[in-house]
CSV table of C-alpha atoms and ligand atoms in Angstrom, one decimal:
chain,number,residue,atom,x,y,z
A,1,MET,CA,0.0,0.0,0.0
A,2,THR,CA,1.4,3.4,-0.8
A,3,THR,CA,0.7,6.3,1.5
A,4,THR,CA,0.8,9.8,0.2
A,5,LYS,CA,2.6,12.3,2.4
A,6,PRO,CA,0.6,15.3,3.5
A,7,SER,CA,1.2,18.6,1.8
A,8,ILE,CA,3.1,21.1,4.0
A,9,ALA,CA,3.3,24.9,3.9
A,10,VAL,CA,6.3,26.5,5.7
A,11,ILE,CA,5.6,30.2,6.5
A,12,GLY,CA,8.9,32.1,6.5
A,13,ALA,CA,12.2,31.2,4.8
A,14,GLY,CA,14.5,32.3,7.6
A,15,LEU,CA,17.1,29.9,8.9
A,16,GLY,CA,14.5,27.8,10.7
A,17,GLY,CA,12.0,27.7,7.9
A,18,ALA,CA,14.7,27.0,5.3
A,19,ALA,CA,16.1,24.1,7.4
A,20,ALA,CA,12.6,22.6,7.9
A,21,ALA,CA,11.7,22.9,4.2
A,22,ALA,CA,15.0,21.4,3.1
A,23,LEU,CA,14.6,18.4,5.4
A,24,LEU,CA,10.9,17.9,4.5
A,25,GLN,CA,11.6,18.0,0.8
A,26,LYS,CA,14.5,15.6,1.3
A,27,ALA,CA,12.1,13.3,3.2
A,28,GLY,CA,9.6,13.4,0.3
A,29,TYR,CA,6.9,15.8,1.7
A,30,PRO,CA,5.4,18.1,-0.9
A,31,THR,CA,6.5,21.3,0.7
A,32,GLN,CA,5.8,24.9,-0.3
A,33,VAL,CA,7.6,27.8,1.3
A,34,TYR,CA,6.0,31.3,1.6
A,35,GLU,CA,8.3,34.2,2.5
A,36,GLN,CA,7.1,37.8,2.9
A,37,ALA,CA,10.4,39.4,1.7
A,38,PRO,CA,10.6,40.1,-2.0
A,39,GLU,CA,14.2,38.8,-1.9
A,40,PHE,CA,17.0,38.2,0.5
A,41,SER,CA,20.1,40.4,0.7
A,42,ARG,CA,23.6,40.0,2.4
A,43,LEU,CA,22.9,42.1,5.5
A,44,GLY,CA,26.0,42.9,7.7
A,45,ALA,CA,25.8,40.2,10.3
A,46,GLY,CA,27.6,37.0,11.4
A,47,ILE,CA,26.4,33.9,13.2
A,48,HIS,CA,28.0,31.0,15.1
A,49,LEU,CA,27.1,27.5,14.0
A,50,GLY,CA,27.9,25.1,16.8
A,51,PRO,CA,28.5,21.4,16.3
A,52,ASN,CA,24.8,20.8,17.3
A,53,ALA,CA,23.7,22.8,14.3
A,54,MET,CA,26.4,21.4,12.0
A,55,LYS,CA,25.0,17.8,12.6
A,56,VAL,CA,21.7,19.1,11.0
A,57,MET,CA,23.7,20.7,8.2
A,58,ARG,CA,25.2,17.3,7.5
A,59,ARG,CA,21.7,15.9,6.9
A,60,ILE,CA,20.8,18.8,4.7
A,61,GLY,CA,24.0,18.0,2.8
A,62,ILE,CA,25.9,21.3,3.2
A,63,GLU,CA,28.3,20.5,6.1
A,64,ASP,CA,31.4,20.4,3.9
A,65,GLN,CA,30.5,23.6,2.1
A,66,LEU,CA,30.0,25.4,5.4
A,67,GLU,CA,33.3,24.1,6.7
A,68,ARG,CA,35.0,25.7,3.7
A,69,MET,CA,33.0,28.9,4.0
A,70,GLY,CA,33.4,29.6,7.7
A,71,SER,CA,36.1,30.5,10.2
A,72,HIS,CA,37.2,27.8,12.6
A,73,PRO,CA,38.1,29.5,15.9
A,74,SER,CA,40.4,27.4,18.1
A,75,HIS,CA,38.7,28.8,21.2
A,76,TRP,CA,35.9,31.0,22.5
A,77,PHE,CA,37.7,33.5,24.6
A,78,SER,CA,36.0,35.7,27.2
A,79,ARG,CA,38.0,38.7,28.3
A,80,ASP,CA,37.5,41.6,30.6
A,81,GLY,CA,36.7,44.5,28.4
A,82,GLU,CA,38.6,47.0,30.5
A,83,THR,CA,41.7,45.1,31.6
A,84,GLY,CA,41.9,42.5,28.8
A,85,GLU,CA,42.3,39.7,31.5
A,86,TYR,CA,41.1,36.3,30.3
A,87,LEU,CA,37.9,35.1,32.0
A,88,SER,CA,37.5,31.9,30.1
A,89,ARG,CA,39.1,29.8,27.4
A,90,ILE,CA,36.7,27.3,25.8
A,91,PRO,CA,38.4,25.0,23.4
A,92,LEU,CA,36.7,24.6,20.0
A,93,GLY,CA,38.6,23.8,16.7
A,94,ASP,CA,39.7,20.1,16.6
A,95,PHE,CA,38.6,19.6,20.2
A,96,ALA,CA,35.0,20.4,19.1
A,97,LYS,CA,35.1,18.0,16.3
A,98,GLN,CA,36.4,15.2,18.5
A,99,GLU,CA,34.3,15.9,21.6
A,100,TYR,CA,31.1,17.2,20.2
A,101,GLY,CA,31.0,15.4,16.8
A,102,ALA,CA,31.2,18.3,14.4
A,103,ALA,CA,33.0,21.6,13.7
A,104,TYR,CA,32.3,24.9,15.4
A,105,ILE,CA,32.3,27.6,12.8
A,106,THR,CA,31.5,31.3,12.6
A,107,VAL,CA,30.2,32.5,9.2
A,108,HIS,CA,28.5,35.4,7.4
A,109,ARG,CA,24.8,35.0,8.1
A,110,GLY,CA,23.9,36.0,4.5
A,111,ASP,CA,26.2,33.4,3.0
A,112,LEU,CA,24.8,30.7,5.3
A,113,HIS,CA,21.2,31.8,4.5
A,114,ALA,CA,21.8,31.9,0.7
A,115,LEU,CA,23.4,28.4,0.8
A,116,MET,CA,20.4,27.0,2.8
A,117,VAL,CA,17.8,28.6,0.5
A,118,ASP,CA,19.6,27.2,-2.5
A,119,GLN,CA,18.9,23.7,-1.2
A,120,LEU,CA,15.2,24.3,-1.6
A,121,ASP,CA,13.1,23.3,-4.6
A,122,GLN,CA,13.1,26.8,-6.2
A,123,ASP,CA,9.7,26.1,-7.9
A,124,ARG,CA,8.2,25.7,-4.4
A,125,LEU,CA,9.7,28.8,-2.9
A,126,HIS,CA,7.5,31.9,-3.1
A,127,PHE,CA,8.8,35.4,-2.3
A,128,GLY,CA,6.6,38.4,-1.7
A,129,LYS,CA,4.0,36.2,0.1
A,130,ARG,CA,3.1,37.8,3.4
A,131,LEU,CA,0.7,35.6,5.3
A,132,GLN,CA,-2.2,37.7,6.7
A,133,LYS,CA,-4.7,35.2,7.8
A,134,VAL,CA,-4.8,31.5,8.4
A,135,ASP,CA,-7.9,29.3,8.7
A,136,ASP,CA,-7.5,25.8,10.0
A,137,GLN,CA,-10.7,24.2,8.7
A,138,GLY,CA,-10.2,20.9,10.3
A,139,ASP,CA,-9.5,18.9,7.2
A,140,GLN,CA,-7.1,21.5,5.5
A,141,VAL,CA,-5.6,24.9,6.2
A,142,VAL,CA,-6.4,27.9,4.0
A,143,MET,CA,-3.8,30.7,3.9
A,144,ASN,CA,-4.5,34.3,2.7
A,145,PHE,CA,-1.6,36.5,1.7
A,146,ALA,CA,-1.3,40.3,1.6
A,147,ASP,CA,-1.1,40.2,-2.3
A,148,GLY,CA,-4.7,38.9,-2.4
A,149,THR,CA,-3.7,35.3,-3.2
A,150,GLU,CA,-4.8,32.2,-1.3
A,151,ALA,CA,-3.2,28.7,-0.9
A,152,THR,CA,-4.1,25.5,1.0
A,153,ALA,CA,-2.1,22.8,2.7
A,154,ASP,CA,-2.6,19.8,4.9
A,155,LEU,CA,-0.2,21.1,7.6
A,156,VAL,CA,1.3,24.6,8.2
A,157,ILE,CA,4.6,25.3,10.0
A,158,GLY,CA,4.9,28.8,11.5
A,159,ALA,CA,8.6,29.6,11.0
A,160,ASP,CA,7.6,33.3,10.7
A,161,GLY,CA,9.8,34.8,13.5
A,162,VAL,CA,9.2,36.8,16.6
A,163,ASN,CA,6.0,38.5,15.3
A,164,SER,CA,4.6,35.2,14.0
A,165,VAL,CA,1.1,35.4,12.5
A,166,ILE,CA,0.7,31.7,13.3
A,167,ARG,CA,1.6,32.3,16.9
A,168,GLU,CA,-0.9,35.1,17.0
A,169,HIS,CA,-3.6,32.9,15.5
A,170,LEU,CA,-2.9,30.2,18.2
A,171,LEU,CA,-2.5,32.5,21.2
A,172,GLY,CA,-3.8,35.9,20.4
A,173,GLU,CA,-2.2,39.2,19.8
A,174,GLU,CA,0.7,40.0,22.1
A,175,ALA,CA,3.8,42.1,21.3
A,176,PRO,CA,7.1,40.5,22.2
A,177,ILE,CA,8.9,41.8,25.3
A,178,TYR,CA,11.6,44.4,24.7
A,179,SER,CA,14.4,43.2,26.9
A,180,GLY,CA,15.9,46.6,27.6
A,181,TRP,CA,19.1,45.7,25.6
A,182,VAL,CA,20.1,46.6,22.1
A,183,ALA,CA,22.7,44.9,19.8
A,184,HIS,CA,25.0,46.9,17.5
A,185,ARG,CA,26.2,45.0,14.5
A,186,ALA,CA,29.1,45.9,12.1
A,187,ILE,CA,31.4,44.2,9.7
A,188,ILE,CA,34.9,45.4,9.3
A,189,PRO,CA,37.3,44.6,6.5
A,190,ALA,CA,40.2,42.8,8.2
A,191,GLU,CA,42.6,44.6,5.9
A,192,LYS,CA,42.0,47.8,8.0
A,193,LEU,CA,43.1,46.1,11.2
A,194,LYS,CA,46.6,45.5,9.9
A,195,ALA,CA,47.4,49.1,10.7
A,196,TYR,CA,47.3,48.2,14.4
A,197,ASP,CA,49.9,46.2,16.3
A,198,LEU,CA,47.2,44.2,18.1
A,199,ASP,CA,46.1,40.6,18.1
A,200,PHE,CA,42.5,40.3,16.8
A,201,GLU,CA,41.4,36.9,18.0
A,202,ALA,CA,39.1,34.6,15.9
A,203,CYS,CA,36.3,34.5,18.5
A,204,VAL,CA,36.4,36.7,21.6
A,205,LYS,CA,33.7,38.2,23.8
A,206,TRP,CA,34.7,41.4,25.7
A,207,TRP,CA,32.7,41.8,28.9
A,208,SER,CA,32.0,44.4,31.6
A,209,GLU,CA,29.3,44.6,34.2
A,210,ASP,CA,26.3,45.5,32.0
A,211,ARG,CA,27.5,45.2,28.4
A,212,HIS,CA,29.6,43.2,26.1
A,213,MET,CA,31.0,43.0,22.6
A,214,MET,CA,31.3,39.7,20.8
A,215,VAL,CA,33.8,39.6,17.9
A,216,TYR,CA,34.7,37.0,15.3
A,217,TYR,CA,35.6,36.4,11.7
A,218,VAL,CA,32.7,35.5,9.3
A,219,THR,CA,34.7,34.1,6.4
A,220,GLY,CA,37.2,31.2,6.1
A,221,ASP,CA,39.8,33.5,4.6
A,222,GLN,CA,39.3,35.9,7.6
A,223,LYS,CA,38.8,38.9,5.4
A,224,GLU,CA,35.7,40.1,7.3
A,225,TYR,CA,35.6,40.7,11.1
A,226,TYR,CA,32.3,41.2,12.8
A,227,TYR,CA,31.1,42.6,16.1
A,228,VAL,CA,27.8,42.3,17.8
A,229,THR,CA,27.1,44.0,21.2
A,230,GLY,CA,24.7,43.9,24.1
A,231,VAL,CA,24.2,47.3,25.6
A,232,PRO,CA,21.4,48.5,27.9
A,233,GLU,CA,18.9,51.0,26.5
A,234,PRO,CA,15.8,51.6,28.5
A,235,ASP,CA,13.3,52.1,25.6
A,236,TRP,CA,12.9,51.1,22.0
A,237,ASN,CA,10.4,53.4,20.2
A,238,HIS,CA,11.7,53.3,16.7
A,239,GLY,CA,9.0,51.1,15.3
A,240,THR,CA,11.4,49.3,13.0
A,241,SER,CA,13.5,46.1,13.3
A,242,PHE,CA,16.7,48.1,13.3
A,243,VAL,CA,18.1,51.7,13.0
A,244,ASP,CA,21.5,53.1,12.0
A,245,SER,CA,23.9,53.7,14.9
A,246,SER,CA,27.2,55.6,14.7
A,247,ARG,CA,30.9,55.4,15.6
A,248,GLU,CA,30.3,58.2,18.1
A,249,GLU,CA,27.5,56.2,19.8
A,250,MET,CA,29.9,53.2,19.9
A,251,ARG,CA,32.7,55.2,21.4
A,252,GLU,CA,30.4,56.4,24.2
A,253,ALA,CA,29.0,53.0,24.9
A,254,PHE,CA,32.5,51.3,25.1
A,255,LYS,CA,34.6,54.2,26.3
A,256,ASN,CA,36.2,52.2,29.1
A,257,TYR,CA,37.2,49.3,26.9
A,258,GLY,CA,40.7,48.4,25.8
A,259,PRO,CA,42.7,49.1,22.6
A,260,GLU,CA,41.3,46.2,20.5
A,261,VAL,CA,37.7,47.4,20.9
A,262,GLN,CA,38.7,51.0,20.3
A,263,ALA,CA,40.5,49.9,17.1
A,264,LEU,CA,37.3,48.1,16.0
A,265,ILE,CA,35.2,51.2,16.6
A,266,ASP,CA,37.7,53.4,14.8
A,267,CYS,CA,37.5,51.1,11.8
A,268,THR,CA,33.6,51.1,11.8
A,269,ASP,CA,32.0,52.7,8.7
A,270,LYS,CA,28.5,51.4,9.1
A,271,VAL,CA,26.9,50.1,12.2
A,272,THR,CA,23.3,49.2,12.9
A,273,LYS,CA,21.3,48.8,16.1
A,274,TRP,CA,18.7,46.2,16.9
A,275,PRO,CA,16.3,45.8,19.8
A,276,LEU,CA,16.6,42.5,21.6
A,277,LEU,CA,13.2,40.9,21.9
A,278,GLU,CA,12.0,38.0,24.0
A,279,ARG,CA,8.9,36.1,25.0
A,280,ASN,CA,8.2,33.9,28.0
A,281,PRO,CA,7.9,30.2,27.1
A,282,LEU,CA,4.6,29.7,25.3
A,283,PRO,CA,1.9,27.5,26.7
A,284,LEU,CA,1.0,26.1,23.2
A,285,TRP,CA,3.3,25.2,20.3
A,286,HIS,CA,0.7,23.5,18.1
A,287,ASP,CA,-3.0,23.1,17.5
A,288,ASN,CA,-4.6,20.7,15.1
A,289,ARG,CA,-2.8,21.3,11.7
A,290,LEU,CA,-0.6,24.2,12.8
A,291,VAL,CA,2.8,24.1,14.5
A,292,LEU,CA,5.4,26.6,15.4
A,293,LEU,CA,9.2,26.6,15.3
A,294,GLY,CA,12.2,28.9,16.0
A,295,ASP,CA,11.6,32.5,17.0
A,296,ALA,CA,7.9,32.0,16.5
A,297,ALA,CA,7.9,29.6,19.4
A,298,HIS,CA,10.9,30.9,21.6
A,299,PRO,CA,12.5,34.2,20.7
A,300,MET,CA,15.4,35.0,22.9
A,301,LYS,CA,18.3,37.4,23.5
A,302,PRO,CA,21.1,36.3,21.2
A,303,HIS,CA,23.8,36.0,24.0
A,304,MET,CA,24.4,32.3,23.6
A,305,ALA,CA,24.6,32.6,19.8
A,306,GLN,CA,22.0,29.8,19.8
A,307,GLY,CA,18.7,31.4,18.6
A,308,ALA,CA,19.0,30.3,15.0
A,309,VAL,CA,20.6,27.1,16.1
A,310,MET,CA,17.6,26.3,18.2
A,311,ALA,CA,15.3,27.0,15.2
A,312,ILE,CA,17.5,24.6,13.1
A,313,GLU,CA,17.3,21.9,15.9
A,314,ASP,CA,13.5,22.4,16.0
A,315,ALA,CA,13.3,21.8,12.3
A,316,ALA,CA,15.3,18.6,12.5
A,317,MET,CA,13.3,17.3,15.5
A,318,LEU,CA,10.0,18.2,13.9
A,319,VAL,CA,10.8,16.1,10.8
A,320,ARG,CA,12.2,13.3,13.0
A,321,CYS,CA,8.9,13.2,14.9
A,322,MET,CA,6.8,13.2,11.8
A,323,GLU,CA,8.8,10.3,10.5
A,324,THR,CA,8.5,8.5,13.8
A,325,THR,CA,4.8,8.7,14.2
A,326,GLY,CA,3.9,8.7,10.5
A,327,ALA,CA,2.9,12.1,9.3
A,328,ASP,CA,-0.8,11.1,9.1
A,329,ASN,CA,-0.6,11.1,12.9
A,330,TYR,CA,0.4,14.7,12.8
A,331,ALA,CA,-1.3,15.4,16.2
A,332,ASP,CA,1.0,12.8,17.8
A,333,ALA,CA,4.0,14.0,15.8
A,334,PHE,CA,3.5,17.7,16.9
A,335,GLU,CA,3.1,16.7,20.5
A,336,LEU,CA,6.1,14.5,20.4
A,337,TYR,CA,8.1,17.4,18.9
A,338,ARG,CA,7.0,19.8,21.5
A,339,ALA,CA,7.8,17.3,24.3
A,340,ASN,CA,11.3,16.9,22.9
A,341,ARG,CA,12.0,20.6,22.3
A,342,PHE,CA,10.3,22.6,25.0
A,343,GLU,CA,12.6,22.0,27.9
A,344,ARG,CA,15.8,22.5,25.9
A,345,ALA,CA,14.6,25.6,24.1
A,346,SER,CA,13.3,27.2,27.3
A,347,ARG,CA,16.6,26.5,29.1
A,348,VAL,CA,18.6,28.1,26.3
A,349,GLN,CA,16.1,31.1,26.4
A,350,GLN,CA,16.8,31.5,30.1
A,351,VAL,CA,20.6,31.3,29.9
A,352,SER,CA,20.6,33.7,27.0
A,353,HIS,CA,18.4,36.1,29.0
A,354,ASP,CA,20.9,35.9,32.0
A,355,ASN,CA,23.9,36.4,29.6
A,356,THR,CA,26.2,34.2,31.6
A,357,TRP,CA,27.1,31.7,28.8
A,358,LEU,CA,30.9,31.0,28.7
A,359,ARG,CA,31.8,34.1,30.7
A,360,GLN,CA,33.6,31.7,33.1
A,361,ASN,CA,35.1,28.4,32.2
A,362,GLU,CA,32.3,25.9,32.0
A,363,ASP,CA,31.5,22.7,30.2
A,364,PRO,CA,29.4,23.5,27.1
A,365,ALA,CA,28.7,19.9,26.1
A,366,TRP,CA,25.0,20.0,27.0
A,367,VAL,CA,24.6,22.5,24.1
A,368,PHE,CA,27.3,21.6,21.6
A,369,ALA,CA,27.3,17.8,21.9
A,370,HIS,CA,23.6,17.6,21.5
A,371,ASP,CA,22.6,15.4,18.5
A,372,VAL,CA,19.0,15.9,17.6
A,373,TYR,CA,19.0,12.7,15.6
A,374,GLU,CA,20.5,10.5,18.4
A,375,VAL,CA,18.9,11.9,21.6
A,376,PRO,CA,16.4,9.3,22.9
A,377,LEU,CA,12.9,10.6,22.4
A,378,LYS,CA,10.9,11.5,25.5
A,379,ASP,CA,7.3,10.2,25.6
A,380,PRO,CA,5.0,13.3,26.0
A,381,LYS,CA,2.9,11.3,28.5
A,382,THR,CA,5.8,10.9,30.9
A,383,GLU,CA,7.0,14.5,30.8
B,1,FAD,P1,13.6,34.5,11.4
B,1,FAD,O1,15.1,34.5,11.1
B,1,FAD,O2,13.1,35.8,12.0
B,1,FAD,O3,12.9,34.2,10.1
B,1,FAD,C1,11.5,34.4,9.9
B,1,FAD,C2,11.2,34.6,8.4
B,1,FAD,O4,9.8,34.6,8.3
B,1,FAD,C3,11.8,35.9,7.8
B,1,FAD,O5,12.4,35.6,6.6
B,1,FAD,C4,10.5,36.7,7.7
B,1,FAD,O6,10.7,37.6,6.6
B,1,FAD,C5,9.5,35.7,7.4
B,1,FAD,N1,8.1,36.2,7.8
B,1,FAD,C6,7.7,36.8,8.9
B,1,FAD,N2,6.4,37.0,8.9
B,1,FAD,C7,5.9,36.5,7.8
B,1,FAD,C8,4.6,36.4,7.3
B,1,FAD,N3,3.6,36.9,7.9
B,1,FAD,N4,4.5,35.8,6.1
B,1,FAD,C9,5.5,35.2,5.4
B,1,FAD,N5,6.8,35.3,5.9
B,1,FAD,C10,7.0,35.9,7.1
B,1,FAD,N6,21.3,33.0,16.5
B,1,FAD,C11,22.4,32.1,16.4
B,1,FAD,O7,22.1,30.9,16.4
B,1,FAD,N7,23.7,32.5,16.4
B,1,FAD,C12,24.0,33.8,16.5
B,1,FAD,O8,25.2,34.1,16.4
B,1,FAD,C13,23.0,34.8,16.5
B,1,FAD,N8,23.3,36.2,16.6
B,1,FAD,C14,22.2,37.1,16.7
B,1,FAD,C15,22.5,38.4,16.8
B,1,FAD,C16,21.5,39.4,16.9
B,1,FAD,C17,21.8,40.8,17.0
B,1,FAD,C18,20.1,39.0,16.8
B,1,FAD,C19,19.0,40.0,16.9
B,1,FAD,C20,19.8,37.6,16.8
B,1,FAD,C21,20.9,36.6,16.7
B,1,FAD,N9,20.6,35.3,16.6
B,1,FAD,C22,21.6,34.4,16.6
B,1,FAD,C23,19.2,34.8,16.7
B,1,FAD,C24,18.7,34.5,15.4
B,1,FAD,O9,18.8,35.6,14.5
B,1,FAD,C25,17.2,34.1,15.5
B,1,FAD,O10,17.0,33.3,16.6
B,1,FAD,C26,16.8,33.3,14.2
B,1,FAD,O11,16.9,34.2,13.1
B,1,FAD,C27,15.5,32.7,14.3
B,1,FAD,O12,15.2,32.0,13.0
B,1,FAD,P2,13.7,31.9,12.5
B,1,FAD,O13,13.8,31.2,11.2
B,1,FAD,O14,12.9,31.2,13.6
B,1,FAD,O15,13.2,33.3,12.4
């Protein structure tokens, strides 16, 4: 007997949605992807991909390309922003490969995203489709888009980020919580840094009491160096997802920091500023034919560099659960998925909120060694 796999719509082609769609298409599910943006551009930002994410990239088939594309830091260093003293030295590099089962890389977010989106069936990837309304009719889901078009699917995955329309449909309108912190982001050509007699380490977080600057290379050839900060700012009233910042604002925010950070600020041409948004863990991740993943389910401060990685792990676990129960049992699959993601995602949300990750020497194995394909599945009934 042949069973036909249910049709799936993924809303949002961010890192979580792209991972889910790539894995679903590989597993033979007819999967359409609807993305509101008219296209994607290479915005100035980097991202860490820990071994836990690289194991999913292996399944998608892009681990080797990413290893070539990314920088391979030997360590995550934490240092006192003012004195330069080392606070922690977390081994990565070959150690990560041996101990955690895959490489730890840092990469340009745009390059990673483009590579992931390239893995999708391009005929089933629809740009300029902003979901406005979703109607779960019991036997199918009807989606209405802002351009006046309509589509249907058997199952819908809300990978539509912190302001998810699917989350709102499930749980009602509620703005995310502004954390009281912003992040500045800038990419600097490494060429400029040669003018300084300083050591610019491959992955280092400079800390002081209430703020930090995380710095790393985003390309394998180490031509682009990137910083992302966490700085307190009581209000965010800009009404946009980011605004331009300035070298002067950076100088003021990090005036007590040492020469490496001052050099980075001196070399900054363009810097943007982003509000850091969170939600408390959601009471509901799925209902009937709708299910959430990534920031739609658990947006967090980015201070563990694990937000997108959690979205990618979610995607892999969701597909694993659908294959385990059989996708016709989607209610069981979605509940199995939630039971196997909620605790981990909520813990990562909390540690990210506290901003304590790797500030001191600690064992990161619970995050990095995690293998979403090997971890024994928890039965939702015994949670
Ligand atoms: P998103 O990336 O937000 O993607 C959602 C997609 O859905 C978007 O493409 C959007 O256009 C689309 N969409 C939204 N609404 C609709 C709609 N109605 N209809 C159709 N499409 C829609 N994470 C890491 O793992 N490592 C890091 O180093 C890291 N650094 C970060 C630094 C900063 C400053 C910030 C702010 C975040 C950082 N993160 C990092 C977190 C990471 O960016 C997010 O957790 C991640 O992007 C979540 O992925 P997602 O696919 O769930 O959502």
